[in-house]
Amino acid sequence: MPIVHGFDPPERFVAGTVGEPGSRTFFLQARAGANLVSVSLEKQQVAALAERIDELLDEVIADGRARGVVPAMAPFGLADDAPLELPIEEEFRAGTMTLSWDPDDERVVVEVFPVGEEPVELSDGEDPAEMLLVRLEPGQARAFVRRAEHVVGAGRPSCPFCGQPIDPDGHLCVRANGFKRREPTDS
């Protein structure tokens, strides 16, 4: 019997981090009542999920598939800037994620599978050992996108020359011929 962490809809679904920029761990966290699930993932996965949710909702608006209102931006009242809820206990590490639009319920459906569990196996009639299933109303989905973009962008500043992240100690810029670049100071 597979373990399905299902939220339809969640009271809260956010991306967040633990740790300092440069060594942060990224999480997706869903909550409904006392049920709290945290799944770790890569920064690039958070960015890709947010981008794809935004594109999906834009497609739904453009196609006119939705009977109800699909907001073009995150509704003000749904903004969630609070930290991740404690305790943060990783259920699993995210591998493959799928995204779809459910036209009957007018919800964005996010499925997250552990590393090694591929959705291709599901088509063969097999169930995954574990998965996170979140069904978001369109406003919740836009609010998730807004927060995820903020979380991803809150890391280390980028080097203006090579684009790589700059540590507090500076970094070896490939465009500086081996000299260490530092952030400008006001002293």
Short mmCIF file of N, CA and C in Angstrom, two decimals, residues 88-171:
data_model
loop_
_atom_site.label_atom_id
_atom_site.label_comp_id
_atom_site.label_asym_id
_atom_site.label_seq_id
_atom_site.Cartn_x
_atom_site.Cartn_y
_atom_site.Cartn_z
N ILE A 88 10.53 20.47 11.23
CA ILE A 88 10.80 20.18 9.82
C ILE A 88 11.45 18.81 9.77
N GLU A 89 10.65 17.83 9.45
CA GLU A 89 11.12 16.44 9.35
C GLU A 89 10.92 15.98 7.92
N GLU A 90 12.02 15.74 7.23
CA GLU A 90 11.97 15.35 5.82
C GLU A 90 11.29 14.00 5.65
N GLU A 91 10.18 14.00 4.90
CA GLU A 91 9.50 12.73 4.58
C GLU A 91 10.30 11.96 3.54
N PHE A 92 10.78 12.68 2.52
CA PHE A 92 11.63 12.10 1.49
C PHE A 92 12.26 13.23 0.69
N ARG A 93 13.23 12.87 -0.16
CA ARG A 93 13.88 13.82 -1.05
C ARG A 93 13.19 13.73 -2.40
N ALA A 94 12.78 14.89 -2.92
CA ALA A 94 12.02 14.93 -4.18
C ALA A 94 12.89 14.54 -5.36
N GLY A 95 12.32 13.73 -6.20
CA GLY A 95 12.94 13.37 -7.47
C GLY A 95 12.10 13.98 -8.58
N THR A 96 11.27 13.17 -9.18
CA THR A 96 10.41 13.62 -10.26
C THR A 96 9.17 14.31 -9.71
N MET A 97 8.76 15.37 -10.41
CA MET A 97 7.52 16.07 -10.06
C MET A 97 6.67 16.16 -11.32
N THR A 98 5.36 16.02 -11.14
CA THR A 98 4.45 16.21 -12.27
C THR A 98 3.48 17.33 -11.92
N LEU A 99 2.96 17.95 -12.95
CA LEU A 99 2.07 19.09 -12.78
C LEU A 99 0.96 18.99 -13.81
N SER A 100 -0.27 19.25 -13.38
CA SER A 100 -1.39 19.22 -14.32
C SER A 100 -2.51 20.14 -13.84
N TRP A 101 -3.47 20.35 -14.72
CA TRP A 101 -4.66 21.14 -14.42
C TRP A 101 -5.83 20.18 -14.40
N ASP A 102 -6.60 20.17 -13.33
CA ASP A 102 -7.80 19.35 -13.23
C ASP A 102 -8.98 20.25 -13.62
N PRO A 103 -9.52 20.07 -14.83
CA PRO A 103 -10.59 20.96 -15.29
C PRO A 103 -11.91 20.77 -14.53
N ASP A 104 -12.14 19.60 -13.96
CA ASP A 104 -13.38 19.36 -13.23
C ASP A 104 -13.43 20.15 -11.93
N ASP A 105 -12.33 20.12 -11.16
CA ASP A 105 -12.27 20.83 -9.89
C ASP A 105 -11.60 22.19 -10.00
N GLU A 106 -11.04 22.48 -11.19
CA GLU A 106 -10.31 23.73 -11.43
C GLU A 106 -9.22 23.93 -10.39
N ARG A 107 -8.33 22.94 -10.34
CA ARG A 107 -7.22 22.96 -9.42
C ARG A 107 -5.92 22.59 -10.15
N VAL A 108 -4.82 23.15 -9.65
CA VAL A 108 -3.50 22.75 -10.10
C VAL A 108 -3.12 21.52 -9.27
N VAL A 109 -2.68 20.47 -9.93
CA VAL A 109 -2.32 19.23 -9.25
C VAL A 109 -0.80 19.05 -9.33
N VAL A 110 -0.17 19.00 -8.16
CA VAL A 110 1.27 18.81 -8.05
C VAL A 110 1.51 17.44 -7.43
N GLU A 111 2.28 16.61 -8.12
CA GLU A 111 2.66 15.31 -7.59
C GLU A 111 4.18 15.29 -7.46
N VAL A 112 4.66 14.91 -6.28
CA VAL A 112 6.09 14.85 -6.03
C VAL A 112 6.43 13.42 -5.62
N PHE A 113 7.39 12.83 -6.33
CA PHE A 113 7.82 11.46 -6.08
C PHE A 113 9.23 11.46 -5.51
N PRO A 114 9.53 10.50 -4.63
CA PRO A 114 10.89 10.41 -4.08
C PRO A 114 11.92 10.12 -5.18
N VAL A 115 13.17 10.46 -4.90
CA VAL A 115 14.26 10.12 -5.81
C VAL A 115 14.20 8.62 -6.07
N GLY A 116 14.26 8.24 -7.32
CA GLY A 116 14.21 6.83 -7.68
C GLY A 116 12.82 6.34 -8.03
N GLU A 117 11.77 7.02 -7.61
CA GLU A 117 10.39 6.66 -7.98
C GLU A 117 10.01 7.48 -9.20
N GLU A 118 9.88 6.84 -10.32
CA GLU A 118 9.55 7.54 -11.55
C GLU A 118 8.07 7.36 -11.88
N PRO A 119 7.40 8.43 -12.34
CA PRO A 119 5.99 8.29 -12.68
C PRO A 119 5.74 7.32 -13.82
N VAL A 120 6.77 6.98 -14.61
CA VAL A 120 6.63 6.01 -15.69
C VAL A 120 6.18 4.68 -15.12
N GLU A 121 6.68 4.35 -13.92
CA GLU A 121 6.29 3.10 -13.27
C GLU A 121 4.79 3.07 -12.98
N LEU A 122 4.22 4.25 -12.74
CA LEU A 122 2.80 4.31 -12.42
C LEU A 122 1.96 3.88 -13.62
N SER A 123 2.43 4.16 -14.82
CA SER A 123 1.66 3.80 -16.01
C SER A 123 1.62 2.29 -16.20
N ASP A 124 2.55 1.57 -15.58
CA ASP A 124 2.55 0.11 -15.69
C ASP A 124 1.65 -0.54 -14.65
N GLY A 125 0.87 0.28 -13.94
CA GLY A 125 -0.04 -0.25 -12.95
C GLY A 125 0.56 -0.36 -11.56
N GLU A 126 1.83 0.00 -11.42
CA GLU A 126 2.46 -0.07 -10.10
C GLU A 126 2.22 1.25 -9.36
N ASP A 127 2.10 1.14 -8.07
CA ASP A 127 1.97 2.34 -7.23
C ASP A 127 3.33 2.73 -6.69
N PRO A 128 3.57 4.03 -6.52
CA PRO A 128 4.84 4.43 -5.90
C PRO A 128 4.82 4.06 -4.42
N ALA A 129 5.99 3.93 -3.84
CA ALA A 129 6.06 3.63 -2.41
C ALA A 129 5.55 4.80 -1.60
N GLU A 130 5.80 6.01 -2.08
CA GLU A 130 5.41 7.22 -1.36
C GLU A 130 5.31 8.36 -2.35
N MET A 131 4.44 9.32 -2.05
CA MET A 131 4.33 10.51 -2.89
C MET A 131 3.63 11.62 -2.12
N LEU A 132 3.86 12.86 -2.59
CA LEU A 132 3.15 14.03 -2.08
C LEU A 132 2.20 14.46 -3.18
N LEU A 133 0.92 14.59 -2.86
CA LEU A 133 -0.10 15.00 -3.82
C LEU A 133 -0.79 16.25 -3.26
N VAL A 134 -0.64 17.36 -3.98
CA VAL A 134 -1.21 18.62 -3.54
C VAL A 134 -2.11 19.16 -4.65
N ARG A 135 -3.33 19.51 -4.29
CA ARG A 135 -4.30 20.07 -5.24
C ARG A 135 -4.59 21.51 -4.80
N LEU A 136 -4.12 22.47 -5.60
CA LEU A 136 -4.18 23.88 -5.24
C LEU A 136 -5.24 24.64 -6.02
N GLU A 137 -5.96 25.50 -5.32
CA GLU A 137 -6.85 26.43 -6.01
C GLU A 137 -5.96 27.43 -6.74
N PRO A 138 -6.44 28.03 -7.84
CA PRO A 138 -5.58 28.92 -8.64
C PRO A 138 -4.93 30.06 -7.85
N GLY A 139 -5.65 30.68 -6.93
CA GLY A 139 -5.06 31.75 -6.12
C GLY A 139 -3.94 31.24 -5.24
N GLN A 140 -4.13 30.06 -4.64
CA GLN A 140 -3.08 29.44 -3.82
C GLN A 140 -1.84 29.14 -4.67
N ALA A 141 -2.08 28.68 -5.90
CA ALA A 141 -0.96 28.35 -6.79
C ALA A 141 -0.16 29.60 -7.13
N ARG A 142 -0.84 30.71 -7.42
CA ARG A 142 -0.12 31.96 -7.71
C ARG A 142 0.65 32.44 -6.47
N ALA A 143 0.07 32.27 -5.28
CA ALA A 143 0.76 32.67 -4.06
C ALA A 143 2.00 31.80 -3.84
N PHE A 144 1.90 30.51 -4.16
CA PHE A 144 3.06 29.62 -4.07
C PHE A 144 4.17 30.12 -4.99
N VAL A 145 3.81 30.48 -6.22
CA VAL A 145 4.79 30.95 -7.21
C VAL A 145 5.51 32.20 -6.69
N ARG A 146 4.75 33.15 -6.19
CA ARG A 146 5.33 34.40 -5.69
C ARG A 146 6.35 34.13 -4.58
N ARG A 147 5.96 33.31 -3.63
CA ARG A 147 6.87 33.01 -2.52
C ARG A 147 8.08 32.22 -3.00
N ALA A 148 7.87 31.23 -3.85
CA ALA A 148 8.98 30.40 -4.34
C ALA A 148 10.00 31.26 -5.09
N GLU A 149 9.54 32.19 -5.90
CA GLU A 149 10.46 33.08 -6.61
C GLU A 149 11.28 33.91 -5.62
N HIS A 150 10.63 34.37 -4.56
CA HIS A 150 11.33 35.15 -3.53
C HIS A 150 12.36 34.28 -2.81
N VAL A 151 11.99 33.07 -2.46
CA VAL A 151 12.89 32.16 -1.74
C VAL A 151 14.12 31.83 -2.59
N VAL A 152 13.90 31.54 -3.86
CA VAL A 152 15.01 31.20 -4.75
C VAL A 152 15.93 32.40 -4.94
N GLY A 153 15.36 33.60 -5.05
CA GLY A 153 16.15 34.80 -5.28
C GLY A 153 16.84 35.35 -4.04
N ALA A 154 16.56 34.78 -2.87
CA ALA A 154 17.11 35.32 -1.62
C ALA A 154 18.47 34.73 -1.27
N GLY A 155 19.11 34.06 -2.18
CA GLY A 155 20.41 33.45 -1.90
C GLY A 155 21.54 34.45 -2.00
N ARG A 156 22.72 33.93 -2.28
CA ARG A 156 23.91 34.76 -2.38
C ARG A 156 23.83 35.65 -3.62
N PRO A 157 24.42 36.84 -3.56
CA PRO A 157 24.43 37.71 -4.74
C PRO A 157 25.29 37.09 -5.84
N SER A 158 25.00 37.44 -7.08
CA SER A 158 25.75 36.93 -8.22
C SER A 158 26.89 37.88 -8.58
N CYS A 159 27.98 37.31 -9.04
CA CYS A 159 29.11 38.10 -9.51
C CYS A 159 28.69 38.83 -10.79
N PRO A 160 28.92 40.14 -10.88
CA PRO A 160 28.51 40.87 -12.08
C PRO A 160 29.32 40.50 -13.31
N PHE A 161 30.43 39.79 -13.12
CA PHE A 161 31.29 39.45 -14.25
C PHE A 161 31.04 38.04 -14.79
N CYS A 162 30.90 37.06 -13.89
CA CYS A 162 30.74 35.68 -14.36
C CYS A 162 29.37 35.09 -14.04
N GLY A 163 28.61 35.75 -13.15
CA GLY A 163 27.28 35.26 -12.81
C GLY A 163 27.24 34.21 -11.73
N GLN A 164 28.39 33.74 -11.27
CA GLN A 164 28.43 32.72 -10.22
C GLN A 164 28.14 33.37 -8.87
N PRO A 165 27.64 32.60 -7.89
CA PRO A 165 27.35 33.17 -6.57
C PRO A 165 28.62 33.61 -5.85
N ILE A 166 28.51 34.69 -5.09
CA ILE A 166 29.63 35.22 -4.33
C ILE A 166 29.46 34.84 -2.87
N ASP A 167 30.48 34.20 -2.32
CA ASP A 167 30.49 33.87 -0.89
C ASP A 167 30.82 35.13 -0.10
N PRO A 168 30.56 35.15 1.21
CA PRO A 168 30.94 36.31 2.02
C PRO A 168 32.43 36.63 1.93
N ASP A 169 33.26 35.61 1.66
CA ASP A 169 34.70 35.81 1.52
C ASP A 169 35.11 36.19 0.11
N GLY A 170 34.14 36.36 -0.80
CA GLY A 170 34.45 36.60 -2.21
C GLY A 170 34.45 35.28 -2.95
N HIS A 171 34.96 35.31 -4.21
CA HIS A 171 35.06 34.05 -4.95
C HIS A 171 36.09 34.20 -6.05
#
